mmCIF file of C-alpha atoms in Angstrom:
data_model
loop_
_atom_site.group_PDB
_atom_site.id
_atom_site.type_symbol
_atom_site.label_atom_id
_atom_site.label_comp_id
_atom_site.label_asym_id
_atom_site.label_seq_id
_atom_site.Cartn_x
_atom_site.Cartn_y
_atom_site.Cartn_z
ATOM 1 C CA GLY O 1 -72.031 25.256 -103.815
ATOM 2 C CA GLN O 2 -75.015 26.866 -105.420
ATOM 3 C CA GLN O 3 -76.515 24.952 -108.323
ATOM 4 C CA VAL O 4 -79.052 26.078 -110.869
ATOM 5 C CA MET O 5 -80.781 23.349 -112.847
ATOM 6 C CA GLN O 6 -82.619 24.140 -116.055
ATOM 7 C CA ILE O 7 -84.997 21.948 -118.022
ATOM 8 C CA PRO O 8 -85.550 20.866 -120.666
ATOM 9 C CA GLN O 9 -82.151 20.848 -122.337
ATOM 10 C CA TYR O 10 -83.696 20.868 -125.811
ATOM 11 C CA GLN O 11 -87.141 21.763 -127.118
ATOM 12 C CA HIS O 12 -88.439 21.561 -130.663
ATOM 13 C CA VAL O 13 -91.755 23.271 -131.382
ATOM 14 C CA GLN O 14 -93.823 24.085 -134.432
ATOM 15 C CA GLU O 15 -94.089 27.769 -135.158
ATOM 16 C CA GLY O 16 -97.109 29.105 -133.293
ATOM 17 C CA GLU O 17 -96.827 26.650 -130.396
ATOM 18 C CA ASP O 18 -95.991 27.762 -126.887
ATOM 19 C CA PHE O 19 -92.686 27.083 -125.127
ATOM 20 C CA THR O 20 -91.664 27.000 -121.469
ATOM 21 C CA THR O 21 -88.308 26.542 -119.782
ATOM 22 C CA TYR O 22 -87.863 26.034 -116.047
ATOM 23 C CA CYS O 23 -85.105 26.867 -113.601
ATOM 24 C CA ASN O 24 -84.589 25.458 -110.118
ATOM 25 C CA SER O 25 -81.991 26.573 -107.610
ATOM 26 C CA SER O 26 -80.566 24.515 -104.769
ATOM 27 C CA THR O 27 -80.630 27.631 -102.560
ATOM 28 C CA THR O 28 -82.769 30.720 -102.134
ATOM 29 C CA LEU O 29 -81.902 33.423 -104.629
ATOM 30 C CA SER O 30 -81.764 37.182 -104.216
ATOM 31 C CA ASN O 31 -82.663 37.591 -107.877
ATOM 32 C CA ILE O 32 -82.691 35.716 -111.154
ATOM 33 C CA GLN O 33 -81.811 36.891 -114.644
ATOM 34 C CA TRP O 34 -82.709 35.509 -118.049
ATOM 35 C CA TYR O 35 -80.554 35.657 -121.181
ATOM 36 C CA LYS O 36 -80.989 34.648 -124.806
ATOM 37 C CA GLN O 37 -78.152 33.436 -126.992
ATOM 38 C CA ARG O 38 -78.641 33.100 -130.720
ATOM 39 C CA PRO O 39 -76.655 30.361 -132.510
ATOM 40 C CA GLY O 40 -73.038 31.500 -132.829
ATOM 41 C CA GLY O 41 -73.729 34.633 -130.790
ATOM 42 C CA HIS O 42 -73.282 35.906 -127.282
ATOM 43 C CA PRO O 43 -75.772 35.985 -124.405
ATOM 44 C CA VAL O 44 -78.099 38.974 -124.375
ATOM 45 C CA PHE O 45 -79.772 40.143 -121.177
ATOM 46 C CA LEU O 46 -83.562 39.832 -121.232
ATOM 47 C CA ILE O 47 -84.793 40.592 -117.730
ATOM 48 C CA GLN O 48 -84.158 40.415 -113.992
ATOM 49 C CA LEU O 49 -86.693 39.275 -111.371
ATOM 50 C CA VAL O 50 -86.221 40.248 -107.741
ATOM 51 C CA LYS O 51 -89.441 39.899 -105.766
ATOM 52 C CA SER O 52 -91.070 36.708 -104.536
ATOM 53 C CA GLY O 53 -93.897 35.731 -106.911
ATOM 54 C CA GLU O 54 -92.925 38.398 -109.428
ATOM 55 C CA VAL O 55 -94.313 38.146 -112.954
ATOM 56 C CA LYS O 56 -93.007 40.278 -115.818
ATOM 57 C CA LYS O 57 -94.015 40.343 -119.457
ATOM 58 C CA GLN O 58 -92.159 41.389 -122.576
ATOM 59 C CA LYS O 59 -94.497 41.082 -125.544
ATOM 60 C CA ARG O 60 -94.918 37.293 -126.007
ATOM 61 C CA LEU O 61 -92.480 36.418 -123.197
ATOM 62 C CA THR O 62 -93.674 35.903 -119.608
ATOM 63 C CA PHE O 63 -91.184 35.517 -116.767
ATOM 64 C CA GLN O 64 -92.078 34.262 -113.295
ATOM 65 C CA PHE O 65 -90.153 34.065 -110.023
ATOM 66 C CA GLY O 66 -91.394 31.529 -107.506
ATOM 67 C CA GLU O 67 -92.794 32.407 -104.113
ATOM 68 C CA ALA O 68 -89.843 30.761 -102.368
ATOM 69 C CA LYS O 69 -87.377 32.504 -104.727
ATOM 70 C CA LYS O 70 -85.860 29.143 -105.688
ATOM 71 C CA ASN O 71 -87.445 28.643 -109.086
ATOM 72 C CA SER O 72 -88.320 30.587 -112.180
ATOM 73 C CA SER O 73 -89.822 30.063 -115.599
ATOM 74 C CA LEU O 74 -89.862 31.665 -119.016
ATOM 75 C CA HIS O 75 -92.909 31.137 -121.202
ATOM 76 C CA ILE O 76 -93.114 32.153 -124.851
ATOM 77 C CA THR O 77 -96.559 32.347 -126.402
ATOM 78 C CA ALA O 78 -97.012 31.551 -130.094
ATOM 79 C CA THR O 79 -93.356 31.013 -130.947
ATOM 80 C CA GLN O 80 -91.824 32.538 -134.054
ATOM 81 C CA THR O 81 -88.685 31.565 -135.960
ATOM 82 C CA THR O 82 -86.996 34.629 -134.473
ATOM 83 C CA ASP O 83 -87.276 32.985 -131.030
ATOM 84 C CA VAL O 84 -84.689 30.348 -132.006
ATOM 85 C CA GLY O 85 -81.739 30.229 -129.626
ATOM 86 C CA THR O 86 -80.666 29.068 -126.205
ATOM 87 C CA TYR O 87 -82.321 30.563 -123.150
ATOM 88 C CA PHE O 88 -80.349 30.722 -119.926
ATOM 89 C CA CYS O 89 -81.388 31.562 -116.426
ATOM 90 C CA ALA O 90 -78.794 32.888 -114.000
ATOM 91 C CA GLY O 91 -79.382 33.048 -110.291
ATOM 92 C CA ARG O 92 -77.668 35.258 -107.762
ATOM 93 C CA GLY O 93 -77.350 33.925 -104.233
ATOM 94 C CA THR O 94 -77.849 35.820 -101.019
ATOM 95 C CA SER O 95 -74.479 35.678 -99.293
ATOM 96 C CA GLY O 96 -70.723 35.311 -99.739
ATOM 97 C CA SER O 97 -69.476 33.772 -102.957
ATOM 98 C CA ALA O 98 -73.042 32.749 -103.774
ATOM 99 C CA ARG O 99 -73.672 36.400 -104.625
ATOM 100 C CA GLN O 100 -72.084 35.669 -107.980
ATOM 101 C CA LEU O 101 -74.322 34.683 -110.852
ATOM 102 C CA THR O 102 -74.692 30.947 -111.410
ATOM 103 C CA PHE O 103 -75.973 30.042 -114.856
ATOM 104 C CA GLY O 104 -78.255 27.170 -115.692
ATOM 105 C CA SER O 105 -77.171 24.904 -118.543
ATOM 106 C CA GLY O 106 -79.709 26.466 -120.891
ATOM 107 C CA THR O 107 -82.639 25.320 -123.008
ATOM 108 C CA GLN O 108 -81.995 25.193 -126.732
ATOM 109 C CA LEU O 109 -85.160 26.132 -128.605
ATOM 110 C CA THR O 110 -85.724 25.119 -132.209
ATOM 111 C CA VAL O 111 -88.781 26.504 -133.979
ATOM 112 C CA LEU O 112 -89.916 24.565 -137.036
ATOM 113 C CA PRO O 113 -91.656 26.682 -139.705
ATOM 114 C CA ASN V 1 -70.103 53.066 -128.117
ATOM 115 C CA ALA V 2 -68.366 49.853 -129.139
ATOM 116 C CA GLY V 3 -69.702 48.087 -126.030
ATOM 117 C CA VAL V 4 -67.605 45.081 -124.955
ATOM 118 C CA THR V 5 -64.869 44.043 -127.366
ATOM 119 C CA GLN V 6 -62.793 40.873 -127.245
ATOM 120 C CA THR V 7 -59.694 39.844 -129.156
ATOM 121 C CA PRO V 8 -58.829 37.525 -130.743
ATOM 122 C CA LYS V 9 -62.023 35.945 -132.118
ATOM 123 C CA PHE V 10 -60.317 32.596 -132.663
ATOM 124 C CA GLN V 11 -57.113 31.101 -131.286
ATOM 125 C CA VAL V 12 -55.354 27.753 -131.501
ATOM 126 C CA LEU V 13 -52.705 26.964 -128.896
ATOM 127 C CA LYS V 14 -50.457 24.024 -128.250
ATOM 128 C CA THR V 15 -50.437 22.441 -124.817
ATOM 129 C CA GLY V 16 -48.163 24.400 -122.494
ATOM 130 C CA GLN V 17 -48.312 27.684 -124.385
ATOM 131 C CA SER V 18 -49.491 30.838 -122.651
ATOM 132 C CA MET V 19 -51.585 33.673 -124.003
ATOM 133 C CA THR V 20 -53.740 36.617 -123.019
ATOM 134 C CA LEU V 21 -57.339 37.118 -124.070
ATOM 135 C CA GLN V 22 -58.138 40.801 -124.278
ATOM 136 C CA CYS V 23 -61.369 42.430 -123.127
ATOM 137 C CA ALA V 24 -62.274 46.101 -123.175
ATOM 138 C CA GLN V 25 -65.439 48.091 -122.543
ATOM 139 C CA ASP V 26 -66.186 51.743 -123.179
ATOM 140 C CA MET V 27 -69.314 52.056 -121.055
ATOM 141 C CA ASN V 28 -67.527 52.972 -117.798
ATOM 142 C CA HIS V 29 -68.913 49.872 -116.101
ATOM 143 C CA GLU V 30 -67.315 49.016 -112.783
ATOM 144 C CA TYR V 31 -68.118 45.320 -112.802
ATOM 145 C CA MET V 32 -66.436 42.948 -115.283
ATOM 146 C CA SER V 33 -66.363 39.163 -115.537
ATOM 147 C CA TRP V 34 -64.880 36.309 -117.521
ATOM 148 C CA TYR V 35 -66.910 33.198 -118.321
ATOM 149 C CA ARG V 36 -66.223 30.035 -120.220
ATOM 150 C CA GLN V 37 -68.939 28.219 -122.112
ATOM 151 C CA ASP V 38 -68.753 24.498 -122.790
ATOM 152 C CA PRO V 39 -71.445 22.441 -124.561
ATOM 153 C CA GLY V 40 -74.303 21.526 -122.253
ATOM 154 C CA MET V 41 -72.794 23.344 -119.264
ATOM 155 C CA GLY V 42 -73.972 26.914 -119.566
ATOM 156 C CA LEU V 43 -71.573 29.669 -118.593
ATOM 157 C CA ARG V 44 -69.175 29.264 -115.707
ATOM 158 C CA LEU V 45 -67.563 32.212 -113.977
ATOM 159 C CA ILE V 46 -63.757 32.229 -114.063
ATOM 160 C CA HIS V 47 -62.797 35.568 -112.474
ATOM 161 C CA TYR V 48 -64.496 38.859 -111.862
ATOM 162 C CA SER V 49 -63.679 42.413 -110.855
ATOM 163 C CA VAL V 50 -65.769 44.985 -109.016
ATOM 164 C CA GLY V 51 -63.495 47.856 -109.982
ATOM 165 C CA ALA V 52 -59.980 48.835 -111.006
ATOM 166 C CA GLY V 53 -57.429 47.103 -108.801
ATOM 167 C CA ILE V 54 -59.914 44.593 -107.387
ATOM 168 C CA THR V 55 -60.313 41.038 -108.668
ATOM 169 C CA ASP V 56 -61.650 37.808 -107.238
ATOM 170 C CA GLN V 57 -62.060 34.174 -108.194
ATOM 171 C CA GLY V 58 -65.193 32.666 -109.598
ATOM 172 C CA GLU V 59 -66.275 29.059 -109.916
ATOM 173 C CA VAL V 60 -63.437 27.769 -112.156
ATOM 174 C CA PRO V 61 -60.324 29.967 -111.648
ATOM 175 C CA ASN V 62 -57.555 27.352 -111.866
ATOM 176 C CA GLY V 63 -55.144 27.913 -114.748
ATOM 177 C CA TYR V 64 -56.219 31.530 -115.299
ATOM 178 C CA ASN V 65 -55.028 34.897 -114.037
ATOM 179 C CA VAL V 66 -56.590 38.324 -114.331
ATOM 180 C CA SER V 67 -55.701 41.903 -113.500
ATOM 181 C CA ARG V 68 -57.676 45.148 -113.667
ATOM 182 C CA SER V 69 -55.404 48.159 -113.900
ATOM 183 C CA THR V 70 -58.025 50.374 -115.573
ATOM 184 C CA THR V 71 -61.823 50.513 -115.617
ATOM 185 C CA GLU V 72 -61.828 49.744 -119.335
ATOM 186 C CA ASP V 73 -59.607 46.660 -119.614
ATOM 187 C CA PHE V 74 -59.828 43.207 -118.055
ATOM 188 C CA PRO V 75 -57.399 40.740 -119.689
ATOM 189 C CA LEU V 76 -57.497 36.998 -118.991
ATOM 190 C CA ARG V 77 -54.196 35.126 -118.987
ATOM 191 C CA LEU V 78 -53.831 31.410 -119.598
ATOM 192 C CA LEU V 79 -50.639 30.412 -117.843
ATOM 193 C CA SER V 80 -49.966 27.011 -119.436
ATOM 194 C CA ALA V 81 -52.711 25.955 -121.829
ATOM 195 C CA ALA V 82 -54.272 22.504 -121.468
ATOM 196 C CA PRO V 83 -56.762 20.693 -123.759
ATOM 197 C CA SER V 84 -59.365 21.037 -120.956
ATOM 198 C CA GLN V 85 -59.273 24.793 -121.562
ATOM 199 C CA THR V 86 -60.686 24.389 -125.053
ATOM 200 C CA SER V 87 -63.835 26.474 -124.826
ATOM 201 C CA VAL V 88 -65.569 29.679 -125.817
ATOM 202 C CA TYR V 89 -64.617 32.561 -123.529
ATOM 203 C CA PHE V 90 -66.932 35.479 -122.922
ATOM 204 C CA CYS V 91 -66.119 38.714 -121.192
ATOM 205 C CA ALA V 92 -68.969 40.733 -119.692
ATOM 206 C CA SER V 93 -69.393 44.092 -118.047
ATOM 207 C CA SER V 94 -72.298 45.296 -115.995
ATOM 208 C CA TYR V 95 -73.779 48.205 -114.110
ATOM 209 C CA ARG V 96 -76.792 48.733 -111.941
ATOM 210 C CA ARG V 97 -79.866 50.039 -113.779
ATOM 211 C CA GLY V 98 -83.176 50.220 -111.977
ATOM 212 C CA GLY V 99 -82.042 47.637 -109.441
ATOM 213 C CA ALA V 100 -80.821 45.145 -112.036
ATOM 214 C CA TYR V 101 -77.193 44.369 -112.781
ATOM 215 C CA GLU V 102 -77.614 44.063 -116.517
ATOM 216 C CA GLN V 103 -74.657 42.247 -118.061
ATOM 217 C CA TYR V 104 -73.334 43.095 -121.511
ATOM 218 C CA PHE V 105 -71.362 40.290 -123.142
ATOM 219 C CA GLY V 106 -68.603 40.554 -125.701
ATOM 220 C CA PRO V 107 -68.657 38.486 -128.910
ATOM 221 C CA GLY V 108 -66.449 35.752 -127.433
ATOM 222 C CA THR V 109 -63.120 34.098 -128.171
ATOM 223 C CA ARG V 110 -63.103 30.523 -129.446
ATOM 224 C CA LEU V 111 -60.019 28.809 -128.068
ATOM 225 C CA THR V 112 -58.738 25.398 -129.107
ATOM 226 C CA VAL V 113 -55.838 23.774 -127.264
ATOM 227 C CA THR V 114 -54.201 20.853 -129.027
#
């Protein structure tokens, strides 16, 4: 079945440093979503990317969707302590049961003050 | 709007017991899902529904049943609890906005099976 791999699993950064997490799918995706989950909380939708090569920005967050629609990345510029949490990508396949969202295992971000 | 609500917040079951996790949303969303979250494994889809009366299996459906008699409610039933079902369960609802199916998650139910 469809698999979505996410790396790294953990990332510790000093406040002010940049952070990137990467997602790779075993199959071509129709779209990919990104979520943030604070410690002890629930996932919160951040964004959806649909088009090949798409780049979207939300303040210090930059999201990219690969040209082949099989990979994606989230980059945070100048991290802040409020960025702490786990970031998940979730890919939606193109046909049949693969149309359901498949989540990556997440990247847990720790920001050291 | 309360959004997506889940009850209970915490539950401890003995092996073999059954129970129902409740999920309700007041946003009139057609699409609802149940996920389980285990350490290091992200969220895995258990069952989902595209509307009242329609349900389907996700990635890990064994040991769980669902029904969707109304748009608002989507309960998850554990038929005979097993220690492998110890997890955090999230219910989510979604609708299409600007081409994106934005999912709203409930606060979760932490289930321990002993």
